[in-house]
Tab-separated table of C-alpha atoms in Angstrom:
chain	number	residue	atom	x	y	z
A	1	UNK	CA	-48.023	43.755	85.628
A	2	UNK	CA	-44.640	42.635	85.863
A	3	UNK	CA	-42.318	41.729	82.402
A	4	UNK	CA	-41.295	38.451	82.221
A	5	UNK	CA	-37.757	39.026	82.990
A	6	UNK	CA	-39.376	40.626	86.784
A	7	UNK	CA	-41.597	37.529	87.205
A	8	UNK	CA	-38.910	35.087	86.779
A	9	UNK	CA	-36.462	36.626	89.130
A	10	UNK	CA	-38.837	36.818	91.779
A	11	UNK	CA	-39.679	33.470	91.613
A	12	UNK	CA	-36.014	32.606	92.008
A	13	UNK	CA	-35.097	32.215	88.171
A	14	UNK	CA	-38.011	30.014	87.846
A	15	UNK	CA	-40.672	29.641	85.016
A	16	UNK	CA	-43.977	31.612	85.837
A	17	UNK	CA	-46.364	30.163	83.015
A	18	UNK	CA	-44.497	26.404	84.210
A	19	UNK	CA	-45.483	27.420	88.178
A	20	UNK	CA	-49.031	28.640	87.164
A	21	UNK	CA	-49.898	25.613	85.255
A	22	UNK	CA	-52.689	23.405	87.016
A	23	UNK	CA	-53.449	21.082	84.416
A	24	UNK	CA	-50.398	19.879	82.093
A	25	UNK	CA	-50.284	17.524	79.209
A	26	UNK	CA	-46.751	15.731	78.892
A	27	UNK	CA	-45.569	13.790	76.011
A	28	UNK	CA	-43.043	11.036	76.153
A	29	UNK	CA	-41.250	9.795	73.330
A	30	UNK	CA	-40.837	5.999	72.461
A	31	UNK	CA	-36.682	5.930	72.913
A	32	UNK	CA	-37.274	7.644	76.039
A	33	UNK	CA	-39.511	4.391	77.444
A	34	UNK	CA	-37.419	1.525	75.534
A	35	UNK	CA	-34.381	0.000	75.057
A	36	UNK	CA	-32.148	0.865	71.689
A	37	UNK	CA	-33.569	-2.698	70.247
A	38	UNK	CA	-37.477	-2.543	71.330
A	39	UNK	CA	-38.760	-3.779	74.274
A	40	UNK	CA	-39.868	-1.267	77.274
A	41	UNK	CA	-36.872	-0.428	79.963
A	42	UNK	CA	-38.813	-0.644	83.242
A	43	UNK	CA	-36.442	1.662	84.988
A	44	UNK	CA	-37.167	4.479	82.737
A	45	UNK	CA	-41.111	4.233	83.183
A	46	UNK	CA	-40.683	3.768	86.694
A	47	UNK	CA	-38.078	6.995	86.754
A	48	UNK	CA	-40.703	8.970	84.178
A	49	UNK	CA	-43.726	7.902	86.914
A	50	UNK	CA	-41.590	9.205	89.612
A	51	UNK	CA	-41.348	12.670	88.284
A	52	UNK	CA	-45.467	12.741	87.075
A	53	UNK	CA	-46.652	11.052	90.376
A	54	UNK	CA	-44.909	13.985	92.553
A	55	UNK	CA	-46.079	16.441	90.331
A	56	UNK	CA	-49.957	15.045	90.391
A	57	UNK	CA	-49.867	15.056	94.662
A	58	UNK	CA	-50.342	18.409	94.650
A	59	UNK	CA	-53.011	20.553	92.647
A	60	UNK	CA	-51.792	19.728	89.617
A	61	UNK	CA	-53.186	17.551	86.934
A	62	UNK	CA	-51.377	15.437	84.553
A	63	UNK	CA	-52.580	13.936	81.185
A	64	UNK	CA	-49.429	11.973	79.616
A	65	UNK	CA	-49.629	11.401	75.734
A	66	UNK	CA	-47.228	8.302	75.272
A	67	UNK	CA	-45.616	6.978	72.319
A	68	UNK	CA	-43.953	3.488	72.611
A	69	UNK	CA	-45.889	0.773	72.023
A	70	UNK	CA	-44.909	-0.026	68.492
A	71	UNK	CA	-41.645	-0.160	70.147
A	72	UNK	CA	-42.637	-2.301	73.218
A	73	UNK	CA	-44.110	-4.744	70.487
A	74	UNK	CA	-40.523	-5.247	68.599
A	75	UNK	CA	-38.754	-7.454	71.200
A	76	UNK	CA	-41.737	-9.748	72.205
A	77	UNK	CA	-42.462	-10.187	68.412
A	78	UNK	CA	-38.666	-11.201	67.575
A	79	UNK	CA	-38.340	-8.189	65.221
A	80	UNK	CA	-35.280	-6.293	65.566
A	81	UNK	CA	-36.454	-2.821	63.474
A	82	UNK	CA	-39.422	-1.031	63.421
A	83	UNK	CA	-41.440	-2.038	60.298
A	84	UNK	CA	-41.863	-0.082	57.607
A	85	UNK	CA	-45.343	-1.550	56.584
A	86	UNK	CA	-48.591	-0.595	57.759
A	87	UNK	CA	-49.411	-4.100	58.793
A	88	UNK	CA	-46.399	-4.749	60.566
A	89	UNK	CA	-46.846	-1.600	62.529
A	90	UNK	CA	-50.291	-2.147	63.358
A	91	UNK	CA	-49.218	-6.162	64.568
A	92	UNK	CA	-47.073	-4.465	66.710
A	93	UNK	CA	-48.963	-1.627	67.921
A	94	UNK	CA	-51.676	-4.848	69.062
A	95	UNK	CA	-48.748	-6.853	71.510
A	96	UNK	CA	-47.241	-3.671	72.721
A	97	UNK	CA	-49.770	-1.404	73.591
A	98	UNK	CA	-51.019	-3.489	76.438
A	99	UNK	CA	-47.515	-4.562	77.767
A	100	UNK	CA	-47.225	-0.448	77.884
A	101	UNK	CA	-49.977	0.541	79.395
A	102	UNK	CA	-49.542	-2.444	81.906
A	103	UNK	CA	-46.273	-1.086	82.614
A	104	UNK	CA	-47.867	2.066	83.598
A	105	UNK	CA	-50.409	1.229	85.613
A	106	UNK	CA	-48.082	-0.915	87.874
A	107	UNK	CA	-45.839	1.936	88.611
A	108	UNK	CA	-48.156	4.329	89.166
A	109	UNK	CA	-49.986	2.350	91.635
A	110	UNK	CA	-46.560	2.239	93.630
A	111	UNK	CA	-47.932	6.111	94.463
A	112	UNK	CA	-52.124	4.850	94.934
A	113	UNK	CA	-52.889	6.270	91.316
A	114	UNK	CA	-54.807	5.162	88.850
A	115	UNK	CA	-54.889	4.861	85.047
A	116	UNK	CA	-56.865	5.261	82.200
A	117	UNK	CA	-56.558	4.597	78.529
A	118	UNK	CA	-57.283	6.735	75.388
A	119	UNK	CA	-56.723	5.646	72.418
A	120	UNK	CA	-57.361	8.090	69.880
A	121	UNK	CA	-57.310	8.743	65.676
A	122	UNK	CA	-57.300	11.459	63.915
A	123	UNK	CA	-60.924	10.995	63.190
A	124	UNK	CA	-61.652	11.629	66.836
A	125	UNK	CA	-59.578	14.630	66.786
A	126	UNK	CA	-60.950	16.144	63.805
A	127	UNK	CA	-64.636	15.182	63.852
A	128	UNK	CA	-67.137	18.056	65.888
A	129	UNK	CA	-69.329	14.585	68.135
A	130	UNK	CA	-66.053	12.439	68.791
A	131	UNK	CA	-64.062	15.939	70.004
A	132	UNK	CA	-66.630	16.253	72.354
A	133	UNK	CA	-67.034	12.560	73.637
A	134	UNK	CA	-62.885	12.927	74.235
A	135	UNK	CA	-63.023	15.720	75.658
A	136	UNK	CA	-65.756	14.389	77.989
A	137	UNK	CA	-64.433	11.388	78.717
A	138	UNK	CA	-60.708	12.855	80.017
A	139	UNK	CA	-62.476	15.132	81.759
A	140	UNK	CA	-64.160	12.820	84.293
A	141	UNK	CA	-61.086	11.131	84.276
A	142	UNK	CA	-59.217	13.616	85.283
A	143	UNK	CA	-61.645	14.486	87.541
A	144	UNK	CA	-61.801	10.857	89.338
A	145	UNK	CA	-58.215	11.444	90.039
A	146	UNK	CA	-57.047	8.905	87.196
A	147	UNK	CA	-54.166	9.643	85.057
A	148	UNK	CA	-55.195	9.524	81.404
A	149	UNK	CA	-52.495	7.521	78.996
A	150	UNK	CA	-53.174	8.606	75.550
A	151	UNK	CA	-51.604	7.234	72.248
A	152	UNK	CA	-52.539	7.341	68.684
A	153	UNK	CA	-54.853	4.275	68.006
A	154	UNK	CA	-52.276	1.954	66.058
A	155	UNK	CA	-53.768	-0.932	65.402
A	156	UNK	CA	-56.841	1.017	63.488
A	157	UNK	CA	-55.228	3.991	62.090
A	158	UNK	CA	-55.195	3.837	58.925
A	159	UNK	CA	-52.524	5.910	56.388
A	160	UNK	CA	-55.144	8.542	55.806
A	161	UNK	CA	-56.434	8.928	59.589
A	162	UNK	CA	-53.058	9.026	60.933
A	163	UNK	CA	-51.608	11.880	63.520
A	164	UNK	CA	-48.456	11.097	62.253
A	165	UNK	CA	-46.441	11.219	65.207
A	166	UNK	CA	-46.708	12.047	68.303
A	167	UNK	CA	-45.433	15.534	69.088
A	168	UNK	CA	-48.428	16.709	66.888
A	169	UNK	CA	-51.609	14.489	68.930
A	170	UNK	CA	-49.983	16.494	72.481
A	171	UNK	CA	-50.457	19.466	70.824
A	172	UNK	CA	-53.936	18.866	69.545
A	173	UNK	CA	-54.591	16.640	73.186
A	174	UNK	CA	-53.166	19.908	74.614
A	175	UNK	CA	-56.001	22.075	73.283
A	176	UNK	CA	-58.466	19.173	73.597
A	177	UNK	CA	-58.169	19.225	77.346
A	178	UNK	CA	-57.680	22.996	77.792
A	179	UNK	CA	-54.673	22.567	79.183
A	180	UNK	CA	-52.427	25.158	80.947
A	181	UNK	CA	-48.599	23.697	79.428
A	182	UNK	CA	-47.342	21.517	77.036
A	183	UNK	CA	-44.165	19.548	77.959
A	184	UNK	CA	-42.621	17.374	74.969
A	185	UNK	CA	-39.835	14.558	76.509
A	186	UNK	CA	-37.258	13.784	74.217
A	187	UNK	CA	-33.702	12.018	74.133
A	188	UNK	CA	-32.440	16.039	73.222
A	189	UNK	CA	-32.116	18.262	76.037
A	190	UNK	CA	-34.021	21.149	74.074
A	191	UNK	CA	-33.772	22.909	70.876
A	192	UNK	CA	-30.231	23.704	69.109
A	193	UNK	CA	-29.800	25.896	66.250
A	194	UNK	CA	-27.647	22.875	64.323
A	195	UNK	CA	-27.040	19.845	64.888
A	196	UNK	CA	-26.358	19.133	68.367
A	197	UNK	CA	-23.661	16.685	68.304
A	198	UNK	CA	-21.502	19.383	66.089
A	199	UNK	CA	-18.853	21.976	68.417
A	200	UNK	CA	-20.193	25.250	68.515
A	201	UNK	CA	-24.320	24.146	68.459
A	202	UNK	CA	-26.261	26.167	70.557
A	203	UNK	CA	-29.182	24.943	72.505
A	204	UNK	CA	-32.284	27.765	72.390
A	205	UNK	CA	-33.216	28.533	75.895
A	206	UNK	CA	-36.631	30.672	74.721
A	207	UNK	CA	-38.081	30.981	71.564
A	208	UNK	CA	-40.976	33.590	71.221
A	209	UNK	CA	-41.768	33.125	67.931
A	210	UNK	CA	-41.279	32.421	64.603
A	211	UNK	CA	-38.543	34.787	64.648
A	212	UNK	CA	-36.539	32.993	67.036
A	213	UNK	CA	-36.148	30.227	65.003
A	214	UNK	CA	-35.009	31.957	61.364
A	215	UNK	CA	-31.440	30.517	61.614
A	216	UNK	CA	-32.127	26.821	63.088
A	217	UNK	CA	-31.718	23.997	61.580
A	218	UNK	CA	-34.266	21.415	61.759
A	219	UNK	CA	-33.419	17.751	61.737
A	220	UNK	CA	-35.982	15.119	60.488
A	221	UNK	CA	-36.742	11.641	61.977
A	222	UNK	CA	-35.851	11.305	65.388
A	223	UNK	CA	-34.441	7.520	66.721
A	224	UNK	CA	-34.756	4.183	64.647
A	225	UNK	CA	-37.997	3.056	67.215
A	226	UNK	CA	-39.670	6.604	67.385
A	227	UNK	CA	-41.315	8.543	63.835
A	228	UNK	CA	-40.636	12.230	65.049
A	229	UNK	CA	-37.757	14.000	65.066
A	230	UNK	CA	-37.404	17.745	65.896
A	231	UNK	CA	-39.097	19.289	63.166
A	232	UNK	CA	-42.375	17.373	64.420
A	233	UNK	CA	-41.783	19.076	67.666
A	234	UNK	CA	-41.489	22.297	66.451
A	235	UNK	CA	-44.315	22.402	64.624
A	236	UNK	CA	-45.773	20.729	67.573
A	237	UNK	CA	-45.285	23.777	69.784
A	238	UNK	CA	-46.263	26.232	67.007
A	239	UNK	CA	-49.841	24.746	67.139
A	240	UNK	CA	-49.972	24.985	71.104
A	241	UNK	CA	-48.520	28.599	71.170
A	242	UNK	CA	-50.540	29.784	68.598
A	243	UNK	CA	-53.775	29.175	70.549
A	244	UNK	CA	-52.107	29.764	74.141
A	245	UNK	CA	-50.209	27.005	75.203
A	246	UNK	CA	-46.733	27.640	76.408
A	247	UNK	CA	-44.428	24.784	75.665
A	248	UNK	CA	-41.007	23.325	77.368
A	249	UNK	CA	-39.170	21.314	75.436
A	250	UNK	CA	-36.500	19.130	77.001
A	251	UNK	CA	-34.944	15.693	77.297
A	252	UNK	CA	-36.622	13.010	79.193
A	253	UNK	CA	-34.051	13.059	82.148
A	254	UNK	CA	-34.750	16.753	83.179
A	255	UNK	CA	-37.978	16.377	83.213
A	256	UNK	CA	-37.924	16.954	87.129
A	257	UNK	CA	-36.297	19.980	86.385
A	258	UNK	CA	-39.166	20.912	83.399
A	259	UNK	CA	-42.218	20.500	85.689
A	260	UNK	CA	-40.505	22.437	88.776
A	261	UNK	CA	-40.352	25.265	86.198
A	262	UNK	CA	-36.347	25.801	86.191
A	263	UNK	CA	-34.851	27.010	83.252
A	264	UNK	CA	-34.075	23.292	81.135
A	265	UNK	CA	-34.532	23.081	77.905
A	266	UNK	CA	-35.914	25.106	75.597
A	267	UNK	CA	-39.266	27.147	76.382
A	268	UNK	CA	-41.435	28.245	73.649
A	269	UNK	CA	-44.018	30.824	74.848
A	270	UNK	CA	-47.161	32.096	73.574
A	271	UNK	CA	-47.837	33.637	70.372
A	272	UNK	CA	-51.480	33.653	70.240
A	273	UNK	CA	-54.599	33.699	72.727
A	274	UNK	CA	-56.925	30.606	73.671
A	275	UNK	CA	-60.072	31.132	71.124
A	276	UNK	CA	-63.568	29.731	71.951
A	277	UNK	CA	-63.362	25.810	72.058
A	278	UNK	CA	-65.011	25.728	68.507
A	279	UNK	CA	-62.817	27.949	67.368
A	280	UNK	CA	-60.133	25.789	68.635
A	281	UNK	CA	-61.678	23.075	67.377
A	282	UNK	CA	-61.725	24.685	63.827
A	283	UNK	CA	-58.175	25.788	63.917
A	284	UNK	CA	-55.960	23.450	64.852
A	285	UNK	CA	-58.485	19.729	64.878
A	286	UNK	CA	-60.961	20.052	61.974
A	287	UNK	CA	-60.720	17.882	58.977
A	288	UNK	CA	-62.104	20.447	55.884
A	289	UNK	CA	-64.760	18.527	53.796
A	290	UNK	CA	-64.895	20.880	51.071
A	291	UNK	CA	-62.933	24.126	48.977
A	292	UNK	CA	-64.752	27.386	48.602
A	293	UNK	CA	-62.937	29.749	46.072
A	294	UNK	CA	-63.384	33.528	46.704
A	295	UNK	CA	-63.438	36.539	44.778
A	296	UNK	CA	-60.916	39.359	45.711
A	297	UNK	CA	-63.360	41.268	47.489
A	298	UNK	CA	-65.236	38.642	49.129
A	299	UNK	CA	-61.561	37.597	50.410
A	300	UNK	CA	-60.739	41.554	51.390
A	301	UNK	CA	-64.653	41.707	53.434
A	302	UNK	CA	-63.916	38.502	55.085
A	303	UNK	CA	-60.935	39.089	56.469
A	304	UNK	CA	-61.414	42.694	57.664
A	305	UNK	CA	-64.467	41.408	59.440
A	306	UNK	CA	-66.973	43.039	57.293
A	307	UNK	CA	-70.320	40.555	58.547
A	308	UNK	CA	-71.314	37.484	57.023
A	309	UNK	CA	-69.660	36.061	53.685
A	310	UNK	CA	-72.419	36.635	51.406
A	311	UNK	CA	-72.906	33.371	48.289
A	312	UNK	CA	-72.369	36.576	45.244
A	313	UNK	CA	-68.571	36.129	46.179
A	314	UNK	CA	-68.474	32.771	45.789
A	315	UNK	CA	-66.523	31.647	42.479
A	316	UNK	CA	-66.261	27.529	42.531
A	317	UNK	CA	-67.201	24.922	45.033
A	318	UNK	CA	-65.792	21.781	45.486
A	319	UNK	CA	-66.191	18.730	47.621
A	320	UNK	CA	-69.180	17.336	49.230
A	321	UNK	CA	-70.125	18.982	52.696
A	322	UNK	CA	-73.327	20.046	54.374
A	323	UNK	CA	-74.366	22.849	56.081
A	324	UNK	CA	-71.926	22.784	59.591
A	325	UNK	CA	-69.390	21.256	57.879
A	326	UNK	CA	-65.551	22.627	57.882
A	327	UNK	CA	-64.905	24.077	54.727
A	328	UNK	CA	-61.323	26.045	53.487
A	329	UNK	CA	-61.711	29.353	51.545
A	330	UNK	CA	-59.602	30.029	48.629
A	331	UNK	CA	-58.577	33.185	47.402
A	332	UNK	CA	-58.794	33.507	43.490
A	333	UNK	CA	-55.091	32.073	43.305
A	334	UNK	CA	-56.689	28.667	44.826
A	335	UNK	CA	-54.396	29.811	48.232
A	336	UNK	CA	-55.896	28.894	51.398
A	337	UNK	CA	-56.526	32.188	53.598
A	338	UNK	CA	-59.614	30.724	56.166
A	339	UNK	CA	-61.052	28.216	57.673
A	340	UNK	CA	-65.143	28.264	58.892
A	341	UNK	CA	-68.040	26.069	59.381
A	342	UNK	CA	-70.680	25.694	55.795
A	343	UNK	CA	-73.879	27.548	56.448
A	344	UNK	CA	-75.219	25.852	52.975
A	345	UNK	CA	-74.271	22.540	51.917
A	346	UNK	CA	-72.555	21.477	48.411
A	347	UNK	CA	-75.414	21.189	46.699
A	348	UNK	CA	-77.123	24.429	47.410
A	349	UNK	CA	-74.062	26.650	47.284
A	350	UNK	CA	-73.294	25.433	44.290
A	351	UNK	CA	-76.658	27.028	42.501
A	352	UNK	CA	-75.948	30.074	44.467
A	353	UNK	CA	-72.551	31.031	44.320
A	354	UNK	CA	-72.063	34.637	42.546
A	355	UNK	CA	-75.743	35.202	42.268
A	356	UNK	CA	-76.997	35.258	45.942
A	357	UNK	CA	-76.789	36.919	49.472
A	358	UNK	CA	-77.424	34.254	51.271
A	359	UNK	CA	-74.236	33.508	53.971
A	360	UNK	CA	-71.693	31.044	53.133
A	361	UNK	CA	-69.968	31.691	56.825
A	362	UNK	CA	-70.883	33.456	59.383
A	363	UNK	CA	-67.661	35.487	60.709
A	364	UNK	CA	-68.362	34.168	64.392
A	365	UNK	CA	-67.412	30.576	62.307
A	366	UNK	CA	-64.337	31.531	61.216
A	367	UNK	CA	-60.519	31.651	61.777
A	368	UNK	CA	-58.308	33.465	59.349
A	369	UNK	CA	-54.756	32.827	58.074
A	370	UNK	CA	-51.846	35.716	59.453
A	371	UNK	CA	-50.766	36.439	56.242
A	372	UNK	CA	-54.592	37.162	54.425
A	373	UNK	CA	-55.517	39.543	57.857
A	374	UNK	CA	-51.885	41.808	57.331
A	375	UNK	CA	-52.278	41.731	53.568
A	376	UNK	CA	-56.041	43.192	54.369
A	377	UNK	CA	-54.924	45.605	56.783
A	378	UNK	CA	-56.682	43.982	59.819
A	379	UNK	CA	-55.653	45.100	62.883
A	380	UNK	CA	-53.021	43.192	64.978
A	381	UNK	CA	-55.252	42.111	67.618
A	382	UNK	CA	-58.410	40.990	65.535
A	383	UNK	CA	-55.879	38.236	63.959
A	384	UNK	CA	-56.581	34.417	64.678
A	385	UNK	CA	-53.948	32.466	63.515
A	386	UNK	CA	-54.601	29.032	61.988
A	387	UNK	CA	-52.625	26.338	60.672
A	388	UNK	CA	-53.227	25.843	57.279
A	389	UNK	CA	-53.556	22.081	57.223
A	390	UNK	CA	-53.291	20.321	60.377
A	391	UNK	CA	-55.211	17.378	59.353
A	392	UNK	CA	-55.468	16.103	55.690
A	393	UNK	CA	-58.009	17.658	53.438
A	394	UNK	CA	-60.632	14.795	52.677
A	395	UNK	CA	-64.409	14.970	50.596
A	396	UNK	CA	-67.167	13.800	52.725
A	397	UNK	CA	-70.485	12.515	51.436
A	398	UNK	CA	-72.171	13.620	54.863
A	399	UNK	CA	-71.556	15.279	57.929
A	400	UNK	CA	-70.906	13.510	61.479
A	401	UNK	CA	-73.560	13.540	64.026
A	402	UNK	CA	-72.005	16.564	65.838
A	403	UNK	CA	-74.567	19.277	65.497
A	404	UNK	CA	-73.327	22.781	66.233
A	405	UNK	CA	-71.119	24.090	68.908
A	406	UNK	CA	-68.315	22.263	71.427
């Protein structure tokens, strides 16, 4: 097998895992689509479209996550700022979401393509039956020959079933999809370790890990019409990574250069392997409906892979899930070291815990946190990494219609 460094130089300097990549999600930012004041800038769709539409007439497909129509609302509503309200937000998600996505599908039928719309929450994201009607659904897109849009549902969301921004719904979309590379579009032509409008920043060309990235400086929100900023898409390509996804980062304008697989921008490559889709589901998309706190050596057999986690190590319950359920387990200092699916519900664990056998989680349900499998001694390549909350920790009465399995 050839290193990376021998890969790249046969392919004339460019990117191999950019070059392999059949199926790519790309992620457009809202100051990349619209003008400084709101309002969409045809030429820049029409100039984004470009670059997608020769990239889809080959073999390749495209899904593009695209943020902007909070933005496109502004100008047709007379507002002049982005509002800070929930209401106003969702008033303008309503006007400008179909002034985008009728922007879209004008200029991409310049090249005979078609588009579809997905509007997503995180409810769809992080509930088992909805994950699988998505990922359904953009599949037979996809396979029609559409181009999927997708955007966080606006006008719905509410605070608590919120992505947040959009870096972090590419990411999950990313997985959703099973896609091949991540490409985030930004007004910032990659990652710097300062701030990139001081002398002497320098912009990351590769970042293999966490590592990489012990001396940068993270900014926070991005422009006034957009809610992410660079930490969002960092953390962004640390949930693609982890599970496989390589990710190029660059700014809007080279994103010819990003999908031809030259050397813009800043790639982040792979930390981690692609799990099983529930397992991917679990990781980086489920939204835990309950706490289950551990003894030390229930926590110490779990994570060395020991079988089943039996209900005798089982200290305190909380929440109110049902058997299939996602479910976080605690070690005894209430820290979160796992994530895995309830094989008992609330109810019944609860008369169980510390006096039973009977399995709380089977270990083929389960991902475990890096820093739980080195402090166990677990072997380097038995490790899943999982994010310890990528979705907001809620108590459910009852569980969605999903059943088991993706």
């Amino acid at each position: 097998m050839n290193s990376p460094m021998t890969a790249s130089a046969e392919n004339g300097g460019l990117r191999p895992d950019v070059l392999r990549a059949r199926r790519i999600v790309v992620k457009v930012g809202s100051s990349s689509l619209t003008t400084a004041v709101g309002g969409l800038d045809s030429d820049r769709v029409d100039a984004l479209v470009d670059v997608l539409a020769r990239t889809r007439s080959g073999s390749t497909e495209i899904v593009l996550v695209s943020s902007g129509a909070i933005a496109a609302g502004l100008a047709p509503l007379g507002l002049s700022e982005r509002p800070q309200d929930l209401a106003g937000q969702q008033a303008a998600a309503c006007v400008g979401q179909g002034l985008l996505v009728a922007r879209y599908t004008a200029s991409f039928a310049r090249y005979g393509l078609r588009v579809g719309q997905v509007l997503l929450t995180a409810d769809d994201i992080g509930r088992r039956a909805q994950y699988r009607n998505a990922y359904r659904a953009l599949a037979k897109v996809l396979s029609m020959g559409a181009v999927p849009v997708v955007n966080e549902n606006d006008t719905v969301a509410t605070s608590e079933i919120r992505f947040g921004d959009n870096d972090r719904l590419a990411a999950l979309v990313s997985h959703l999809v099973r896609a091949d590379l991540l490409v985030l579009l930004s007004d910032i032509d990659g990652l710097y370790d300062g701030d990139p409008r001081r002398p002497g920043a320098r912009r990351l060309t590769d970042v293999h890990g966490q590592q990489d990235l012990a001396n940068v400086e993270l900014g926070g929100a991005g422009s006034g019409v957009g809610t992410g900023g660079m930490k969002t898409k960092v953390e962004a390509a640390r949930i693609a990574t982890g599970a496989g996804v390589p990710v190029v980062l660059t700014a809007a304008r080279h994103a010819a250069d990003a999908l031809a697989g030259r050397p813009t921008g800043t790639l982040f490559h792979r930390t981690g392997d692609r799990n099983s889709d529930h397992l991917l589901w679990l990781e980086h998309a489920s939204s835990p409906r309950g706490t289950v706190q551990l003894t030390a050596d229930a926590v110490r057999e779990l994570v060395q892979g020991r079988g089943a986690l039996p209900a005798t190590g089982v200290t305190r319950v909380a929440g109110q899930f049902v058997a299939g359920d996602p479910v976080e387990l605690l070690d005894e200092e209430g820290r979160v070291v796992a994530r895995g699916l309830a094989s008992l519900a609330f109810q019944e664990l609860s008369l169980l815990r510390g006096r039973s056998g009977r399995e709380v989680v089977h270990q083929d349900d389960l991902v475990l946190l890096p820093a739980s499998a080195r402090a166990a001694g677990l072997p380097a390549q038995l490790r899943r990494q999982v994010s310890v909350r990528v979705l907001p920790a809620r108590e459910f009465a009852a569980r969605d219609a999903g059943g088991p399995g993706i």
